[in-house]
Coordinates of C-alpha atoms and ligand atoms in Angstrom, one line a residue:
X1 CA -19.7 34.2 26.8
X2 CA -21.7 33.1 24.3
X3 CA -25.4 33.8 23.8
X4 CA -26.6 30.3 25.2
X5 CA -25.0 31.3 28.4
X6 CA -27.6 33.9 29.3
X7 CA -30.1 30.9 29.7
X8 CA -30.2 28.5 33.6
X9 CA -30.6 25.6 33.9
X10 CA -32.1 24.6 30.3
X11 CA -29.9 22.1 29.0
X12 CA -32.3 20.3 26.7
X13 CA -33.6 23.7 25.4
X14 CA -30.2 24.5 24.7
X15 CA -29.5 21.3 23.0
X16 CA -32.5 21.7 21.0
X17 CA -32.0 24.7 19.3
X18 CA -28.7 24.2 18.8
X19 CA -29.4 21.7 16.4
X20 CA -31.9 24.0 14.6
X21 CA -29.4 26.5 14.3
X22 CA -27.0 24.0 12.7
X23 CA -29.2 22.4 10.3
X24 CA -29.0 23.6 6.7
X25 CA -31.5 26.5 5.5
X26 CA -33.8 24.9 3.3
X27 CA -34.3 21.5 5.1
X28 CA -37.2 21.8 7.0
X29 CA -36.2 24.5 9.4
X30 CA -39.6 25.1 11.5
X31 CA -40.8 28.7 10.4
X32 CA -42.5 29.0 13.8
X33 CA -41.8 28.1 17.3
X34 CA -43.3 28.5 20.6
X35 CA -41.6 28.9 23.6
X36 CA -43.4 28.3 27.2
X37 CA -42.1 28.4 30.6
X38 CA -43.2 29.9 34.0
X39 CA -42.6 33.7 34.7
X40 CA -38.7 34.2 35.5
X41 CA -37.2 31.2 33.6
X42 CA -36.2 32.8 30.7
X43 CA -38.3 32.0 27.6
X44 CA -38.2 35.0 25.9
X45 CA -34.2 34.9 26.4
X46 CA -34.1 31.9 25.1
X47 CA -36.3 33.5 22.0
X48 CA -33.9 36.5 22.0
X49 CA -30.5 34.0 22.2
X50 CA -32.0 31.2 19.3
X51 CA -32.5 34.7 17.1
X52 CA -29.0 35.4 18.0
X53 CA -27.4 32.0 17.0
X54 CA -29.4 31.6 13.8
X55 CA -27.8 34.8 12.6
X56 CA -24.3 34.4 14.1
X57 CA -21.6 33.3 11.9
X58 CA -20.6 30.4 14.2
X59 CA -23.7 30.0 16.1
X60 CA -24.1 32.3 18.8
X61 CA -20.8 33.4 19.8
X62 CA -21.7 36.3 21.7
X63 CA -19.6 38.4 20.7
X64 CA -20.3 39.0 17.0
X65 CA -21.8 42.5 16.2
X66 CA -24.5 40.3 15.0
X67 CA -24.9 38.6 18.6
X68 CA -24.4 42.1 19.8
X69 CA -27.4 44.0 17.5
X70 CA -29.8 41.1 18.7
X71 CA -29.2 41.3 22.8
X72 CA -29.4 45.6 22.1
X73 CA -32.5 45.2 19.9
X74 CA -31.1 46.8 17.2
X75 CA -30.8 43.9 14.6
X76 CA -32.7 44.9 11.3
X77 CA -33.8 41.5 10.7
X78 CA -35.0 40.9 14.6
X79 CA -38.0 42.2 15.5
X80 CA -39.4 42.4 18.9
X81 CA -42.6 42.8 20.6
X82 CA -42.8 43.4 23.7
X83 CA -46.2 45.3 25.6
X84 CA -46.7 46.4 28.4
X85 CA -50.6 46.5 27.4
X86 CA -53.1 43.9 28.4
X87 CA -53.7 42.9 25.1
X88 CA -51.9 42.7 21.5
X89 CA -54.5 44.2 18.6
X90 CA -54.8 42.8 15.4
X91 CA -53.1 46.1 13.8
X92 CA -50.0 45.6 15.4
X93 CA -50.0 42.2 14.4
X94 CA -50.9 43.1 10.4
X95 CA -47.4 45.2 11.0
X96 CA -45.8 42.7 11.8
X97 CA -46.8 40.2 8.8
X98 CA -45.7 43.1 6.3
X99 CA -42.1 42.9 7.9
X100 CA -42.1 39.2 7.7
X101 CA -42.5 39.7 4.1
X102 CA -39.3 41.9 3.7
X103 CA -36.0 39.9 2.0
X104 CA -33.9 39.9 5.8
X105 CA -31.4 42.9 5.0
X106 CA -28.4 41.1 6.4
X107 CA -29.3 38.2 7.8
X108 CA -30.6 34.7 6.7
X109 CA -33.9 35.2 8.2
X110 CA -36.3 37.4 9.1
X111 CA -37.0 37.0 12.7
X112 CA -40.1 38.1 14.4
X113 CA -40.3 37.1 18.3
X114 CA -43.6 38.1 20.1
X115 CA -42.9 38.2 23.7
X116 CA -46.1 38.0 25.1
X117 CA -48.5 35.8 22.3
X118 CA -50.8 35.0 25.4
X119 CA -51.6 38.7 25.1
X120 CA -52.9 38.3 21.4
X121 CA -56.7 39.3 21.2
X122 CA -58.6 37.1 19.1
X123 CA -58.7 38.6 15.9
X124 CA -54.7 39.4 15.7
X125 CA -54.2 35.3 16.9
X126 CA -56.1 34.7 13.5
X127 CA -54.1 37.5 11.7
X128 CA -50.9 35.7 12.9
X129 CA -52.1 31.9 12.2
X130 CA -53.0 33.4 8.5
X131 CA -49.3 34.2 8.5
X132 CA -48.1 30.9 9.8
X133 CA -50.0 28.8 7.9
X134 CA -48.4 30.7 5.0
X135 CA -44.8 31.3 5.4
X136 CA -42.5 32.6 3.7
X137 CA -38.8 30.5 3.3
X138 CA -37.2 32.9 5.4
X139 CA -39.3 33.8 7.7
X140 CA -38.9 32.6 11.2
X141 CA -41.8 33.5 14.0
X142 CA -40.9 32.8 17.4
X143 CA -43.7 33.3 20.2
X144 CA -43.3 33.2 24.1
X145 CA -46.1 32.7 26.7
X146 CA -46.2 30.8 29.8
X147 CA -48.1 27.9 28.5
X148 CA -49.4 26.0 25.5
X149 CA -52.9 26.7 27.0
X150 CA -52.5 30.0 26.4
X151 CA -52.7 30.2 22.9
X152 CA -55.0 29.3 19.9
X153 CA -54.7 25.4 19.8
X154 CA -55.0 26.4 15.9
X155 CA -51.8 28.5 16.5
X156 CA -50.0 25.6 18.7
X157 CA -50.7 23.1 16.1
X158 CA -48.5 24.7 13.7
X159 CA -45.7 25.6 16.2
X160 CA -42.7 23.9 17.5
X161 CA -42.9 23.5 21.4
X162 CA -40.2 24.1 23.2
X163 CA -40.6 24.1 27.0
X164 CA -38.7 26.0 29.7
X165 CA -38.3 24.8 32.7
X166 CA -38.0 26.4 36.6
X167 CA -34.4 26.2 37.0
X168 CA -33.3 25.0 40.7
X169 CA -32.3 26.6 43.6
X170 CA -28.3 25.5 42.9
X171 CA -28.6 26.6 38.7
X172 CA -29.6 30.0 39.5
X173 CA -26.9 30.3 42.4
X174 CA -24.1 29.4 40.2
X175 CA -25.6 31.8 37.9
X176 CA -25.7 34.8 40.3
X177 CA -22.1 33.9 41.3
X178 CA -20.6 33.0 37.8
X179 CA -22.2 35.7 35.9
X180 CA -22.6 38.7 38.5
X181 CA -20.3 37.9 40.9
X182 CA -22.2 37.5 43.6
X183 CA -21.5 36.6 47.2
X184 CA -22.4 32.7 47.6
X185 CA -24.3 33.2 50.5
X186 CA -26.5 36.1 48.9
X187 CA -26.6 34.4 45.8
X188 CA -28.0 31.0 48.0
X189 CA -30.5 33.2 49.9
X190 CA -31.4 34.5 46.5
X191 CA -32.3 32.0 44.1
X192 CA -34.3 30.0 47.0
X193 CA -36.5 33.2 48.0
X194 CA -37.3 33.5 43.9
X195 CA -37.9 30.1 43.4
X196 CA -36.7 30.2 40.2
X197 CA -37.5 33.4 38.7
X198 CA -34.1 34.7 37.1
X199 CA -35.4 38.4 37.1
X200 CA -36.2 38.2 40.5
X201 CA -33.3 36.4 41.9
X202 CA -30.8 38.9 40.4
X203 CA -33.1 42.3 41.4
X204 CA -32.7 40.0 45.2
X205 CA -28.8 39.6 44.8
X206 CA -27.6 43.0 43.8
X207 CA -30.2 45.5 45.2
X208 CA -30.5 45.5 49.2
X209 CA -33.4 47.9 49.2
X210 CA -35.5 44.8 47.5
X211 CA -34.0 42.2 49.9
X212 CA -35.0 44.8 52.8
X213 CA -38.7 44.4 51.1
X214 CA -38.7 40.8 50.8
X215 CA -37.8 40.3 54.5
X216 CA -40.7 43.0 55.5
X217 CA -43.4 41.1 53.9
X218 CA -42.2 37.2 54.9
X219 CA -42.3 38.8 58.3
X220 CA -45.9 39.6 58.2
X221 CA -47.9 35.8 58.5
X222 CA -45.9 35.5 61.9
X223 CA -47.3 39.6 63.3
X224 CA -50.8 39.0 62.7
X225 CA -52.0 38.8 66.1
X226 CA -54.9 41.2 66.1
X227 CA -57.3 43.0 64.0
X228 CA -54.7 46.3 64.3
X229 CA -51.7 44.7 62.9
X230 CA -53.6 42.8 59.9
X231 CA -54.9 46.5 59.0
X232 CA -50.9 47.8 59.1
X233 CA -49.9 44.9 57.3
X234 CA -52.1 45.6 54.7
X235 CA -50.9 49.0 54.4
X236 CA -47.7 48.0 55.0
X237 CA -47.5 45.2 51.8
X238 CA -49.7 47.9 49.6
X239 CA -46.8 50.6 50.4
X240 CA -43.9 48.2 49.8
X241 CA -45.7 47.7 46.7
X242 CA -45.8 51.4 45.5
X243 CA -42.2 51.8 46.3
X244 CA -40.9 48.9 44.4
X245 CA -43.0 49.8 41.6
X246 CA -41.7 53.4 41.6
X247 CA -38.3 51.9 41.5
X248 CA -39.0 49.8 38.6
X249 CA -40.8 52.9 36.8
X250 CA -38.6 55.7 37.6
X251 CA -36.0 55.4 35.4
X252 CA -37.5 54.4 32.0
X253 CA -40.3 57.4 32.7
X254 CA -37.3 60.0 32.8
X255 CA -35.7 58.2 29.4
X256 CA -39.1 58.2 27.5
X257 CA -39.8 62.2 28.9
X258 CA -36.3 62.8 27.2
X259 CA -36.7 60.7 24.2
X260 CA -40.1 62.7 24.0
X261 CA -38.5 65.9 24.9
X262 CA -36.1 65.6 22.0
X263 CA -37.9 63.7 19.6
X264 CA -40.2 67.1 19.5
X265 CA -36.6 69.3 19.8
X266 CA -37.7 70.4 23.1
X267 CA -34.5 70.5 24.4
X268 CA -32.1 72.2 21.8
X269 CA -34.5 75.1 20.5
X270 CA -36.1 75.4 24.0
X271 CA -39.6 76.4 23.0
X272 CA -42.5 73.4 22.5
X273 CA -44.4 73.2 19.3
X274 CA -48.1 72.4 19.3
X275 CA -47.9 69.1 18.9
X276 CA -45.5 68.4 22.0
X277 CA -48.4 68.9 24.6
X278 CA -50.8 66.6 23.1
X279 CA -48.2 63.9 22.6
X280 CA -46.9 64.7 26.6
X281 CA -50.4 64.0 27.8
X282 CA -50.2 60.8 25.8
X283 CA -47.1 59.8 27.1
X284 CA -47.9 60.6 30.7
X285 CA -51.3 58.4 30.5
X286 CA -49.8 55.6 29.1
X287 CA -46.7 55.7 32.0
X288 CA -49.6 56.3 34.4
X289 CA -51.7 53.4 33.5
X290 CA -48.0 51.1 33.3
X291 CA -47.2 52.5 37.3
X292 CA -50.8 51.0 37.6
X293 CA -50.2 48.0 36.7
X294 CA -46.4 47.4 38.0
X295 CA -48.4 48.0 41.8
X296 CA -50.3 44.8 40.9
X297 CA -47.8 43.1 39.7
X298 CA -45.5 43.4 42.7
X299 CA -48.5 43.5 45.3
X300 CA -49.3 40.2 43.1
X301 CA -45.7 39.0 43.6
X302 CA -45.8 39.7 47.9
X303 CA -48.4 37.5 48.0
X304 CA -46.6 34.8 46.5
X305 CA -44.2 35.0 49.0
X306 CA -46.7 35.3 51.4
X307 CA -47.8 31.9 50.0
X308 CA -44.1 30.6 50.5
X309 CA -44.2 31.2 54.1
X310 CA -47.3 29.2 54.7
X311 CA -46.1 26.1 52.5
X312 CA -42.6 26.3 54.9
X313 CA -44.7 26.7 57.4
X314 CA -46.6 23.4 56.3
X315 CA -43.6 21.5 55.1
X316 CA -42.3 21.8 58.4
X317 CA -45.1 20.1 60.0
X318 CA -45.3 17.2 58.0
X319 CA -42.3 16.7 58.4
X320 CA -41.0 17.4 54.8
X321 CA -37.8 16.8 53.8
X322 CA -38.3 19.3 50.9
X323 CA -36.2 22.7 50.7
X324 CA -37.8 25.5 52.3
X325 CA -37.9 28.8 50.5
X326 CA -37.5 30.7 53.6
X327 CA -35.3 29.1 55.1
X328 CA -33.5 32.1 57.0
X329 CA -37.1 32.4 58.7
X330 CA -36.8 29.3 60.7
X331 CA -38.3 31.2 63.5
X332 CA -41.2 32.6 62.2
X333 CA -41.7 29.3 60.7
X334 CA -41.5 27.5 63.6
X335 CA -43.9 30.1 65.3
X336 CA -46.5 29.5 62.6
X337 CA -46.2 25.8 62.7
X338 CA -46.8 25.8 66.7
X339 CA -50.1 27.9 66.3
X340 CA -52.1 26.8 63.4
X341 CA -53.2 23.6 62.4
X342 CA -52.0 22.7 58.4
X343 CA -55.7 23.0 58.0
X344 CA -55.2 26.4 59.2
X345 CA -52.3 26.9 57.2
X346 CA -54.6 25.5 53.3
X347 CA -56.9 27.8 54.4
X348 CA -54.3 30.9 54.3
X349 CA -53.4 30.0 51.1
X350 CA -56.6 29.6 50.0
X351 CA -57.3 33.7 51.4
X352 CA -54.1 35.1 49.6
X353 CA -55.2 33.5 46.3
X354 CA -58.8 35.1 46.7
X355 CA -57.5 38.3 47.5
X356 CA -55.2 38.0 44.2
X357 CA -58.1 37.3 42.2
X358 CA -60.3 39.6 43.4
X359 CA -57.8 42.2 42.8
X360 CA -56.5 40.8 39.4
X361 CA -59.6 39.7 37.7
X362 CA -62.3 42.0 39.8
X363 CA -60.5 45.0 40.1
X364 CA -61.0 45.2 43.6
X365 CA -58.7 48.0 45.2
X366 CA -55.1 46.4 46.4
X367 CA -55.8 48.1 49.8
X368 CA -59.3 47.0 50.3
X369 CA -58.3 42.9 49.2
X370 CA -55.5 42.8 51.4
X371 CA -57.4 43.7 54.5
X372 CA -59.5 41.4 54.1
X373 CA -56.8 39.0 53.3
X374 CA -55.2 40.1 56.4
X375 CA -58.2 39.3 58.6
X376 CA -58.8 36.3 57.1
X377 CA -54.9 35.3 58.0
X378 CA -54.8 36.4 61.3
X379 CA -53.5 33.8 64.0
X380 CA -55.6 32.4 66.5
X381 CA -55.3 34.2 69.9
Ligands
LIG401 ZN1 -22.1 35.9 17.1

């Protein structure tokens, strides 16, 4: 497999890149590239497989140790950032332009991808344009974020675009089938309740504990028949929240408490030096604030599907031919479509993407936002 395969549904991507990758060093090789697409469809893979193929002997076979050292992260002459912080500071960044300076060990370039350059505070976008502007011949800088708007027009004008797009329903099917083996019908159900979102579709396919979760929050636009149950959904969707958030969390928590553990010989002399307590605290603030943030982030995500059941709901009244994302909810859908007006039904939509900003960019509690959410999609008696 080689390391284009990782990537659905982006032929012209693919394409493009691919010529890059075969054109001589030397002749006008772009130094820096940007790479935008919608959450789930794969830019930074298709970052991380472009850094691959520019260093493989035969163009991203896959297979290489080469191919092999960029997909682990352990390539010397691939560097990645990747936060899970709000914001990248201009320190890190300055980092970063010193290693874009250093001769590639092994390589042919030295290649710096920035997963999340819409993260970049102002003064490290400036740090990083100073370094683009000024590149050295083999140097290659290749920065993901969901859309051109996102960064520093000063910054775009001095990238190459390339632009993911959502893969359909079918691509990420045959995906889930070809590459994980998954059942057809699962894989199906999958792609269509993701719409589009690779990540998403595969944690759907292979885990039934987040299919069970999925099906629990759909299920709430068609229970809200009084004040009580828009209060339990509410609870409900917050606690469905916490638990897929602790299972995202869980593991890597218990690897960087080892890594910690041993780093500070914790583990073979049994006794913890001064230092190990400060650094613990550290580590345990920084996991805390990331278990934080996961909550929002799948709270954020249930109300997207949310969403999806009002559009079906909608589609299906006007008579849409259009594929509905929940499609194995055709009675729920049917129910919503028989009690509420599609006024009714833009209005709901309108509530869930209140309640995500007031949450998101007010810091209003989860809980609190989606009761009043709740309420304010409640059916008519
Ligand atoms: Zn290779």
């Amino acid at each position: 497999m080689t390391v284009w395969d990782r990537l659905v549904g982006q032929a012209g991507v693919i394409e493009t890149l691919q010529r890059a990758v075969g054109s001589d060093p030397g002749s006008g090789m772009s130094h820096a590239w940007l790479f935008t697409g919608p959450p789930g469809s794969g830019r930074s893979n298709a970052a991380l497989a472009f850094a691959a193929a520019l260093h493989c002997e035969s163009g991203g076979c896959g297979e290489c140790k080469s191919c092999h050292e960029v997909a682990a992260g352990t390539h010397p002459d691939v560097q990645v950032t990747r936060t899970e912080r709000l914001s990248i500071g201009v320190e890190e960044v300055r980092d970063l332009v010193r290693g874009s300076a250093l001769t590639p060990i092994g390589g042919r370039w030295q290649i710096l991808v920035v997963e999340d350059a819409d993260r970049l505070t102002e003064s490290a976008a400036n740090a990083l344009l100073k370094a683009i502007e000024e590149p050295n011949a083999r140097t290659v800088w290749l920065l993901c974020a969901p859309t051109v708007e996102d960064v520093l027009p000063t910054i775009r004008s001095r990238t190459r675009l390339v632009v993911l797009s959502t893969p359909s329903t079918t691509e990420v099917a045959a995906f889930l089938v070809d590459r994980d083996g998954v059942d057809a019908d699962v894989a199906t159900y999958a792609a269509r309740a993701s719409q589009g979102h690779i990540g998403r579709a595969r944690a759907l396919a292979r885990d039934p504990d987040t299919r069970r979760r999925r099906d629990r929050v759909v299920a709430i636009p068609a229970g809200l028949r009084d004040l009580g149950a828009c209060v339990r959904a509410a609870a409900e969707l917050h606690e469905l929240a916490k638990e897929e958030a602790e299972a995202m969390t869980s593991v890597i928590d218990v690897e960087e408490r080892s890594a910690l553990d041993e780093a500070y010989g914790v583990v073979e002399r049994g006794r913890r030096p001064r230092e190990y307590a400060p650094a613990l605290r550290d580590l345990e603030k920084s996991q805390k604030t990331r278990a934080k943030r996961r909550v929002l982030d799948v709270v954020d995500r249930g109300l997207m599907d949310l969403v999806s059941v009002y559009r079906d709901a909608l589609a299906l009244q006007i008579g849409s031919r259009s594929e509905l994302v929940n499609a194995d909810r055709r009675e729920d859908l049917s129910v919503l479509a028989q009690r509420s007006s599609p006024e009714e039904h833009l209005r709901r939509i309108d509530a869930v993407f209140e309640a995500r900003e007031q949450m998101l960019e007010f810091n209003v509690p989860p809980l609190l936002a989606l009761e009043s959410m709740m309420v304010a999609l409640r059916l008519a008696a």
